[in-house]
Amino acid sequence: MTSLPFRSGFVCVAGRPNVGKSTLVNRLVGRDVSITSPKPQTTRNRILGVLRGDGWQAVLVDTPGIHQPSDPLNTRLVRYALTALQDADLILMLVEPLHQTGAGQRNGRHAALRNDDLRVLEHVREAKAPAFVVVNKVDAASEAAVLETLRRYGAVKRFDEIVPVSALTGRNVPRLAKLISARLGPGPPYFEPDQVTDQPLPHLLGELVRQEAFRRLNEELPYSTAVRLERIEAKENLHVVHARLFVERDSQKGIVIGKGGRMLRTIGQGARRRMEGVLGTRVYLELTVAVLQNWSRDPRRLQELGYPEE
Ligand code: GDP
Ligand code: MG
């Protein structure tokens, strides 16, 4: 029996903040694909999910938005994003449909692309991997705007594919998955189907809590939340997970907890469900909130919370 070699690769999802990167990663990973922990030698950061098919695996690496960093935390986040780009086997650059303004902005070679997208594009150009531009949020734009966006990005030579999708509704996401799989070269299965190694698990689980918090509090608390996994107890068919969410100010703590604790419960429920997907067992999540003043400006705190210098 002949068998084709296994194919795999790291797929970096890049784009300015709020363009839908995390939503797309979640959508691609979907219900049938579980996030398990990477093998110990896989040291890359911010691995959010594995897209699997018959004989292939794509490791999706989400990036914090690439933007002009203004403080120590954001400097590190942007550095992570750039490293992920350099290491990627395939890059998905996410953009939104452009507003049709007629006149358009003047940006030299690529008139009428957004300046913040252009900044990302410059980084994508410096990376070597093949790249797709993914036009997300097509559900929220007119057909004309989508077509115009496809046309403008079509003129940018860096990209091998241009794929319109809606991460929110899932429209055209299966086609994107197919295009991703078609680009993978021979490589190892980085993730094993059932194995969960405990080393990076706290990081992954903490990341799930942080994502849920981001998702619910989107505009209100950008990057001022961090999560520390205090304890994970494995019982028969149940994991008890103790996590603490840190914010920088009392006022933020109030927002996270919400009226009558409602917001914190919502965040906890979402995170718990996703942890159950990762761990394959029921999860009891004990989630608390604490104020850690100015953690994002304190190098020692950053280190503690899992944002090491390099
Ligand atoms: P990120 O900062 O790039 O990771 O963006 P997120 O994934 O956090 O999404 C930012 C916001 O855009 C959230 O409110 C999402 O619900 C929303 N969003 C993401 N994808 C879509 C989409 O396809 N359509 C619409 N209408 N909204 C979306
Ligand atoms: Mg995100």
CSV table of C-alpha atoms and ligand atoms in Angstrom, one decimal:
chain,number,residue,atom,x,y,z
A,1,MET,CA,0.0,0.0,0.0
A,2,THR,CA,1.4,3.4,-0.9
A,3,SER,CA,0.7,6.2,1.4
A,4,LEU,CA,1.2,9.9,0.7
A,5,PRO,CA,3.6,11.7,3.1
A,6,PHE,CA,1.9,13.5,6.0
A,7,ARG,CA,1.6,17.2,5.3
A,8,SER,CA,1.6,20.0,7.9
A,9,GLY,CA,2.5,23.6,8.5
A,10,PHE,CA,2.2,26.7,10.6
A,11,VAL,CA,-0.4,29.1,9.4
A,12,CYS,CA,0.0,32.6,10.7
A,13,VAL,CA,-3.2,34.7,10.8
A,14,ALA,CA,-2.1,38.4,10.6
A,15,GLY,CA,-3.9,41.6,10.4
A,16,ARG,CA,-4.7,44.8,12.2
A,17,PRO,CA,-6.6,44.7,15.5
A,18,ASN,CA,-10.3,43.9,15.3
A,19,VAL,CA,-10.3,42.6,11.8
A,20,GLY,CA,-11.6,39.2,12.9
A,21,LYS,CA,-8.4,37.1,13.3
A,22,SER,CA,-9.5,35.3,16.5
A,23,THR,CA,-13.0,34.7,15.2
A,24,LEU,CA,-11.6,33.2,12.0
A,25,VAL,CA,-9.2,30.9,13.9
A,26,ASN,CA,-12.1,29.7,16.0
A,27,ARG,CA,-14.3,29.2,13.0
A,28,LEU,CA,-11.6,27.3,11.1
A,29,VAL,CA,-10.9,25.1,14.1
A,30,GLY,CA,-14.6,24.5,14.5
A,31,ARG,CA,-16.4,21.8,16.5
A,32,ASP,CA,-14.8,18.8,14.9
A,33,VAL,CA,-11.3,19.8,15.6
A,34,SER,CA,-9.9,19.8,19.1
A,35,ILE,CA,-7.1,21.9,20.4
A,36,THR,CA,-4.6,19.7,22.1
A,37,SER,CA,-1.3,20.6,23.5
A,38,PRO,CA,1.7,20.7,21.3
A,39,LYS,CA,4.6,18.3,21.7
A,40,PRO,CA,7.2,19.7,24.0
A,41,GLN,CA,9.6,20.5,21.2
A,42,THR,CA,7.0,22.8,19.7
A,43,THR,CA,8.0,26.0,21.3
A,44,ARG,CA,6.2,28.5,19.2
A,45,ASN,CA,3.8,30.8,20.9
A,46,ARG,CA,0.2,31.6,20.6
A,47,ILE,CA,-0.9,28.3,18.9
A,48,LEU,CA,-4.6,28.5,19.0
A,49,GLY,CA,-5.8,25.6,17.1
A,50,VAL,CA,-5.2,22.8,14.7
A,51,LEU,CA,-7.1,22.4,11.5
A,52,ARG,CA,-7.0,18.7,10.6
A,53,GLY,CA,-7.9,16.7,7.5
A,54,ASP,CA,-7.0,13.3,6.2
A,55,GLY,CA,-3.2,13.2,6.2
A,56,TRP,CA,-2.7,16.8,7.1
A,57,GLN,CA,-2.6,19.3,9.9
A,58,ALA,CA,-2.4,23.1,9.8
A,59,VAL,CA,-1.4,24.7,13.1
A,60,LEU,CA,-3.1,28.0,13.3
A,61,VAL,CA,-1.2,30.8,15.0
A,62,ASP,CA,-3.2,33.8,15.9
A,63,THR,CA,-1.3,37.0,16.3
A,64,PRO,CA,-2.0,40.0,18.4
A,65,GLY,CA,-2.8,42.9,16.1
A,66,ILE,CA,0.1,44.5,14.5
A,67,HIS,CA,0.0,48.2,15.3
A,68,GLN,CA,2.3,50.9,16.6
A,69,PRO,CA,3.2,49.8,20.1
A,70,SER,CA,2.8,52.4,22.8
A,71,ASP,CA,3.9,50.6,26.0
A,72,PRO,CA,6.0,47.6,27.1
A,73,LEU,CA,3.2,45.1,26.8
A,74,ASN,CA,2.2,46.1,23.3
A,75,THR,CA,5.8,46.1,22.2
A,76,ARG,CA,6.0,42.5,23.2
A,77,LEU,CA,2.7,41.6,21.6
A,78,VAL,CA,3.8,43.1,18.3
A,79,ARG,CA,7.2,41.4,18.5
A,80,TYR,CA,5.3,38.0,18.9
A,81,ALA,CA,3.2,38.8,15.9
A,82,LEU,CA,6.3,39.5,13.8
A,83,THR,CA,8.1,36.4,14.9
A,84,ALA,CA,5.0,34.3,14.0
A,85,LEU,CA,5.1,35.8,10.5
A,86,GLN,CA,8.8,35.0,10.0
A,87,ASP,CA,8.2,31.4,11.1
A,88,ALA,CA,5.0,30.8,9.2
A,89,ASP,CA,4.7,28.3,6.3
A,90,LEU,CA,1.6,30.2,5.1
A,91,ILE,CA,0.3,33.6,6.0
A,92,LEU,CA,-3.3,34.7,6.0
A,93,MET,CA,-3.6,38.4,5.9
A,94,LEU,CA,-7.0,39.5,7.1
A,95,VAL,CA,-8.6,42.7,5.9
A,96,GLU,CA,-12.1,44.0,5.9
A,97,PRO,CA,-14.1,45.2,2.8
A,98,LEU,CA,-13.0,48.8,2.1
A,99,HIS,CA,-15.5,51.5,2.3
A,100,GLN,CA,-16.1,52.9,-1.1
A,101,THR,CA,-15.1,56.5,-0.8
A,102,GLY,CA,-14.7,57.2,-4.5
A,103,ALA,CA,-11.6,59.3,-4.1
A,104,GLY,CA,-9.7,56.8,-2.0
A,105,GLN,CA,-6.6,57.5,0.1
A,106,ARG,CA,-3.4,58.2,-1.6
A,107,ASN,CA,-0.8,55.7,-0.4
A,108,GLY,CA,1.8,55.6,-3.1
A,109,ARG,CA,1.8,52.3,-4.9
A,110,HIS,CA,-1.4,51.0,-3.4
A,111,ALA,CA,-3.8,53.9,-3.5
A,112,ALA,CA,-6.9,53.3,-1.5
A,113,LEU,CA,-5.8,50.6,0.8
A,114,ARG,CA,-6.1,51.5,4.5
A,115,ASN,CA,-2.9,52.8,6.1
A,116,ASP,CA,-3.1,50.3,8.9
A,117,ASP,CA,-3.5,47.4,6.5
A,118,LEU,CA,-0.6,48.8,4.5
A,119,ARG,CA,1.5,48.5,7.7
A,120,VAL,CA,0.6,44.9,8.0
A,121,LEU,CA,1.3,44.4,4.3
A,122,GLU,CA,4.8,45.7,4.7
A,123,HIS,CA,5.5,43.0,7.3
A,124,VAL,CA,3.9,40.3,5.1
A,125,ARG,CA,6.2,41.4,2.3
A,126,GLU,CA,9.3,40.9,4.6
A,127,ALA,CA,8.2,37.3,5.4
A,128,LYS,CA,9.0,34.6,2.9
A,129,ALA,CA,6.0,32.3,3.1
A,130,PRO,CA,3.2,32.2,0.6
A,131,ALA,CA,0.3,34.5,1.6
A,132,PHE,CA,-3.4,34.8,1.0
A,133,VAL,CA,-5.4,37.9,1.6
A,134,VAL,CA,-8.6,37.0,3.3
A,135,VAL,CA,-11.4,39.6,3.0
A,136,ASN,CA,-13.4,39.0,6.2
A,137,LYS,CA,-16.8,40.4,7.3
A,138,VAL,CA,-18.4,40.1,3.8
A,139,ASP,CA,-21.7,39.6,5.6
A,140,ALA,CA,-21.5,43.2,6.8
A,141,ALA,CA,-20.6,44.9,3.5
A,142,SER,CA,-22.3,45.4,0.1
A,143,GLU,CA,-21.4,43.2,-2.8
A,144,ALA,CA,-19.9,46.2,-4.6
A,145,ALA,CA,-17.6,47.0,-1.7
A,146,VAL,CA,-16.5,43.4,-1.5
A,147,LEU,CA,-15.8,43.2,-5.3
A,148,GLU,CA,-13.9,46.5,-5.2
A,149,THR,CA,-11.8,45.2,-2.3
A,150,LEU,CA,-11.0,42.0,-4.2
A,151,ARG,CA,-10.0,44.1,-7.2
A,152,ARG,CA,-7.7,46.3,-5.2
A,153,TYR,CA,-6.0,43.5,-3.5
A,154,GLY,CA,-5.8,41.6,-6.7
A,155,ALA,CA,-3.4,44.3,-7.9
A,156,VAL,CA,-1.1,43.5,-5.0
A,157,LYS,CA,1.4,41.0,-6.3
A,158,ARG,CA,2.4,39.5,-3.0
A,159,PHE,CA,-0.7,37.3,-2.6
A,160,ASP,CA,-1.4,33.8,-4.1
A,161,GLU,CA,-5.1,33.8,-3.3
A,162,ILE,CA,-7.7,36.3,-2.4
A,163,VAL,CA,-10.6,34.7,-0.4
A,164,PRO,CA,-13.7,36.5,0.7
A,165,VAL,CA,-15.2,35.0,3.9
A,166,SER,CA,-17.4,35.7,6.9
A,167,ALA,CA,-15.8,34.3,10.0
A,168,LEU,CA,-18.9,35.2,11.8
A,169,THR,CA,-21.4,33.2,9.6
A,170,GLY,CA,-18.9,30.7,8.3
A,171,ARG,CA,-19.5,31.7,4.7
A,172,ASN,CA,-16.8,30.4,2.4
A,173,VAL,CA,-14.6,29.3,5.3
A,174,PRO,CA,-14.6,25.7,4.1
A,175,ARG,CA,-13.1,26.8,0.8
A,176,LEU,CA,-10.4,28.7,2.7
A,177,ALA,CA,-9.7,25.5,4.7
A,178,LYS,CA,-9.3,23.7,1.4
A,179,LEU,CA,-6.9,26.3,0.0
A,180,ILE,CA,-4.9,26.1,3.2
A,181,SER,CA,-4.6,22.4,3.0
A,182,ALA,CA,-3.5,22.6,-0.6
A,183,ARG,CA,-0.5,24.7,0.3
A,184,LEU,CA,0.9,22.4,3.0
A,185,GLY,CA,4.1,20.6,2.3
A,186,PRO,CA,5.4,17.4,3.8
A,187,GLY,CA,5.8,17.7,7.6
A,188,PRO,CA,5.2,16.0,10.9
A,189,PRO,CA,2.0,15.8,12.7
A,190,TYR,CA,2.8,18.4,15.3
A,191,PHE,CA,-0.2,17.5,17.4
A,192,GLU,CA,-1.2,14.0,18.4
A,193,PRO,CA,-4.9,13.2,18.3
A,194,ASP,CA,-5.5,12.3,21.9
A,195,GLN,CA,-2.4,13.2,23.7
A,196,VAL,CA,-2.5,16.2,26.0
A,197,THR,CA,0.9,17.0,27.5
A,198,ASP,CA,0.6,19.1,30.6
A,199,GLN,CA,3.5,21.5,29.9
A,200,PRO,CA,1.9,24.2,27.8
A,201,LEU,CA,-1.6,23.4,28.9
A,202,PRO,CA,-1.9,26.2,31.5
A,203,HIS,CA,-1.0,28.7,28.8
A,204,LEU,CA,-3.6,27.3,26.4
A,205,LEU,CA,-6.3,27.3,29.0
A,206,GLY,CA,-5.4,30.8,30.2
A,207,GLU,CA,-5.5,31.9,26.6
A,208,LEU,CA,-9.1,30.6,26.3
A,209,VAL,CA,-10.2,32.7,29.3
A,210,ARG,CA,-8.4,35.7,27.9
A,211,GLN,CA,-10.1,35.3,24.5
A,212,GLU,CA,-13.5,35.0,26.1
A,213,ALA,CA,-12.9,38.1,28.1
A,214,PHE,CA,-11.7,39.9,24.9
A,215,ARG,CA,-14.7,38.7,23.0
A,216,ARG,CA,-17.2,39.9,25.6
A,217,LEU,CA,-15.5,43.2,26.5
A,218,ASN,CA,-14.1,43.9,23.1
A,219,GLU,CA,-13.6,47.6,23.0
A,220,GLU,CA,-13.6,48.2,26.7
A,221,LEU,CA,-10.5,46.4,27.8
A,222,PRO,CA,-8.0,46.0,25.0
A,223,TYR,CA,-4.9,44.2,26.2
A,224,SER,CA,-5.4,45.1,29.9
A,225,THR,CA,-6.4,41.6,30.9
A,226,ALA,CA,-4.1,38.8,31.6
A,227,VAL,CA,-4.9,35.3,33.0
A,228,ARG,CA,-3.0,33.1,35.3
A,229,LEU,CA,-3.9,29.4,35.7
A,230,GLU,CA,-3.5,28.8,39.4
A,231,ARG,CA,-4.3,25.1,39.5
A,232,ILE,CA,-5.5,22.3,37.3
A,233,GLU,CA,-6.8,19.2,39.1
A,234,ALA,CA,-7.5,16.1,37.0
A,235,LYS,CA,-10.3,13.9,38.3
A,236,GLU,CA,-12.1,11.1,36.7
A,237,ASN,CA,-13.9,12.6,33.6
A,238,LEU,CA,-13.6,16.1,35.1
A,239,HIS,CA,-10.9,18.8,35.4
A,240,VAL,CA,-11.2,21.4,38.0
A,241,VAL,CA,-9.5,24.6,36.8
A,242,HIS,CA,-8.7,27.6,38.9
A,243,ALA,CA,-7.9,30.7,36.9
A,244,ARG,CA,-7.4,34.3,37.9
A,245,LEU,CA,-8.0,37.1,35.5
A,246,PHE,CA,-6.0,40.2,36.2
A,247,VAL,CA,-6.9,43.8,35.3
A,248,GLU,CA,-5.0,47.0,36.0
A,249,ARG,CA,-7.6,49.1,37.8
A,250,ASP,CA,-10.6,48.8,40.1
A,251,SER,CA,-12.9,50.3,37.5
A,252,GLN,CA,-11.9,47.5,35.1
A,253,LYS,CA,-12.5,44.9,37.7
A,254,GLY,CA,-16.1,46.2,37.9
A,255,ILE,CA,-16.5,45.9,34.2
A,256,VAL,CA,-15.2,42.4,34.1
A,257,ILE,CA,-17.5,41.3,37.0
A,258,GLY,CA,-20.5,43.1,35.6
A,259,LYS,CA,-23.8,43.7,37.1
A,260,GLY,CA,-24.5,41.0,39.7
A,261,GLY,CA,-21.5,39.1,38.4
A,262,ARG,CA,-23.2,38.5,35.1
A,263,MET,CA,-20.3,39.3,32.9
A,264,LEU,CA,-17.8,37.2,34.7
A,265,ARG,CA,-20.3,34.3,34.6
A,266,THR,CA,-20.6,34.7,30.8
A,267,ILE,CA,-16.9,34.8,30.3
A,268,GLY,CA,-16.5,31.8,32.6
A,269,GLN,CA,-19.2,29.8,30.8
A,270,GLY,CA,-17.7,30.4,27.4
A,271,ALA,CA,-14.2,29.6,28.6
A,272,ARG,CA,-15.4,26.4,30.3
A,273,ARG,CA,-17.1,25.1,27.2
A,274,ARG,CA,-14.0,25.6,25.2
A,275,MET,CA,-11.8,24.0,27.8
A,276,GLU,CA,-14.1,21.0,27.7
A,277,GLY,CA,-13.4,20.9,24.0
A,278,VAL,CA,-9.6,21.0,24.6
A,279,LEU,CA,-9.5,18.6,27.5
A,280,GLY,CA,-12.2,16.2,26.3
A,281,THR,CA,-13.7,16.0,29.8
A,282,ARG,CA,-16.2,18.1,31.8
A,283,VAL,CA,-14.6,21.1,33.3
A,284,TYR,CA,-15.4,23.0,36.5
A,285,LEU,CA,-13.9,26.4,36.2
A,286,GLU,CA,-13.3,28.6,39.2
A,287,LEU,CA,-12.7,32.0,37.8
A,288,THR,CA,-11.8,35.0,39.9
A,289,VAL,CA,-10.7,38.6,39.1
A,290,ALA,CA,-7.9,40.5,40.7
A,291,VAL,CA,-6.4,44.0,40.3
A,292,LEU,CA,-2.7,44.0,39.6
A,293,GLN,CA,-1.8,47.6,39.1
A,294,ASN,CA,0.0,48.5,35.9
A,295,TRP,CA,1.0,45.0,35.2
A,296,SER,CA,1.3,45.7,31.5
A,297,ARG,CA,4.0,48.3,32.2
A,298,ASP,CA,6.0,46.2,34.6
A,299,PRO,CA,8.6,43.9,33.0
A,300,ARG,CA,8.6,41.5,36.0
A,301,ARG,CA,4.9,41.1,36.0
A,302,LEU,CA,4.8,40.6,32.3
A,303,GLN,CA,7.3,37.8,32.8
A,304,GLU,CA,5.1,36.2,35.5
A,305,LEU,CA,2.0,36.4,33.4
A,306,GLY,CA,3.6,34.6,30.5
A,307,TYR,CA,4.9,37.5,28.3
A,308,PRO,CA,8.6,36.7,28.5
A,309,GLU,CA,11.1,39.0,26.9
A,310,GLU,CA,11.8,36.8,24.0
B,1,GDP,P1,-9.1,40.3,16.0
B,1,GDP,O1,-8.7,41.5,16.9
B,1,GDP,O2,-8.5,40.5,14.7
B,1,GDP,O3,-8.7,39.0,16.6
B,1,GDP,O4,-10.7,40.4,15.9
B,1,GDP,P2,-11.8,39.5,16.6
B,1,GDP,O5,-11.8,38.2,16.1
B,1,GDP,O6,-11.7,39.7,18.1
B,1,GDP,O7,-13.1,40.3,16.0
B,1,GDP,C1,-13.3,41.7,16.2
B,1,GDP,C2,-14.8,42.0,16.1
B,1,GDP,O8,-15.2,41.7,14.7
B,1,GDP,C3,-15.7,41.1,16.9
B,1,GDP,O9,-16.7,41.9,17.4
B,1,GDP,C4,-16.2,40.0,16.0
B,1,GDP,O10,-17.5,39.5,16.4
B,1,GDP,C5,-16.3,40.8,14.7
B,1,GDP,N1,-16.2,39.9,13.5
B,1,GDP,C6,-15.3,39.0,13.3
B,1,GDP,N2,-15.5,38.4,12.1
B,1,GDP,C7,-16.6,38.9,11.6
B,1,GDP,C8,-17.4,38.7,10.4
B,1,GDP,O11,-17.1,37.9,9.5
B,1,GDP,N3,-18.5,39.5,10.2
B,1,GDP,C9,-18.9,40.5,11.1
B,1,GDP,N4,-20.0,41.2,10.9
B,1,GDP,N5,-18.2,40.7,12.3
B,1,GDP,C10,-17.1,39.9,12.5
B,2,MG,MG,-7.6,38.5,18.3
